[in-house]
């Protein structure tokens, strides 16, 4: 069931603003500007797994201290097996890493959960879902990338809609128990299609932080997603 309260906490669509589109010199203020968001999406990039470099554990630790919004850490890094559990230890609510970078995703998911966070698996646009259905039994969240990871402000890849729908079908048939999250190019023009395909949680960077009133943008996106379920 989409928006199952067991996963979303609220029984409604979740919106996770991405601070990649925020002002990195004012992150506490930028978190406050999206009060009412379900998660705060934190893109960790290492300039190796993706051609961009953002932030790491010290910034996550500081953010944790200045906001009540649960942190959703999206690790776009090499060797997540080594680094991902540390984000859980810092108090991240959900720690998602890329299967393409992981040597032992099951062991890493178990380590994240042992440290007290939800474990998420991310798939790049070119990575098929089908090979990971068994592995996903060890996870709480599936993050389907709807752009190539690395940068905000890119266009939503429409060809990802069948992947979202296939994941929804796998959850609804009882084969998996997962929150389905989409990331990349989510805005007022695309969120309804992603919602109709079955996503529960919508990451939005430029559509939220590019708005005059980011909190209002979050509310509108949530209403739009709810309107098609
Ligand atoms: C891209 C990041 C996204 C990004 C989304 O690699 O994972 O979270 O911030 O930005 P928008 O919503 O602008 O596409
Ligand atoms: Zn992200």
PDB file of N, CA and C and ligand atoms in Angstrom, residues 41 43 74 76 183, ligand 2:
ATOM      1  N   UNK A  41      17.042  15.744   3.167  1.00  0.00           N
ATOM      2  CA  UNK A  41      17.899  14.891   2.343  1.00  0.00           C
ATOM      3  C   UNK A  41      19.301  15.504   2.257  1.00  0.00           C
ATOM      4  N   UNK A  43      22.945  15.035   0.652  1.00  0.00           N
ATOM      5  CA  UNK A  43      23.703  14.362  -0.408  1.00  0.00           C
ATOM      6  C   UNK A  43      25.189  14.384  -0.093  1.00  0.00           C
ATOM      7  N   UNK A  74      22.114  10.406   1.806  1.00  0.00           N
ATOM      8  CA  UNK A  74      22.250   9.711   0.525  1.00  0.00           C
ATOM      9  C   UNK A  74      23.726   9.713   0.170  1.00  0.00           C
ATOM     10  N   UNK A  76      26.686   9.060  -1.980  1.00  0.00           N
ATOM     11  CA  UNK A  76      27.178   8.804  -3.346  1.00  0.00           C
ATOM     12  C   UNK A  76      28.687   8.741  -3.264  1.00  0.00           C
ATOM     13  N   UNK A 183      14.441  10.326  -6.436  1.00  0.00           N
ATOM     14  CA  UNK A 183      15.388  11.431  -6.266  1.00  0.00           C
ATOM     15  C   UNK A 183      15.895  11.896  -7.616  1.00  0.00           C
TER      16      UNK A 183
HETATM   17 ZN1  LIG B   2      20.118  12.607  -3.331  1.00  0.00          ZN
END
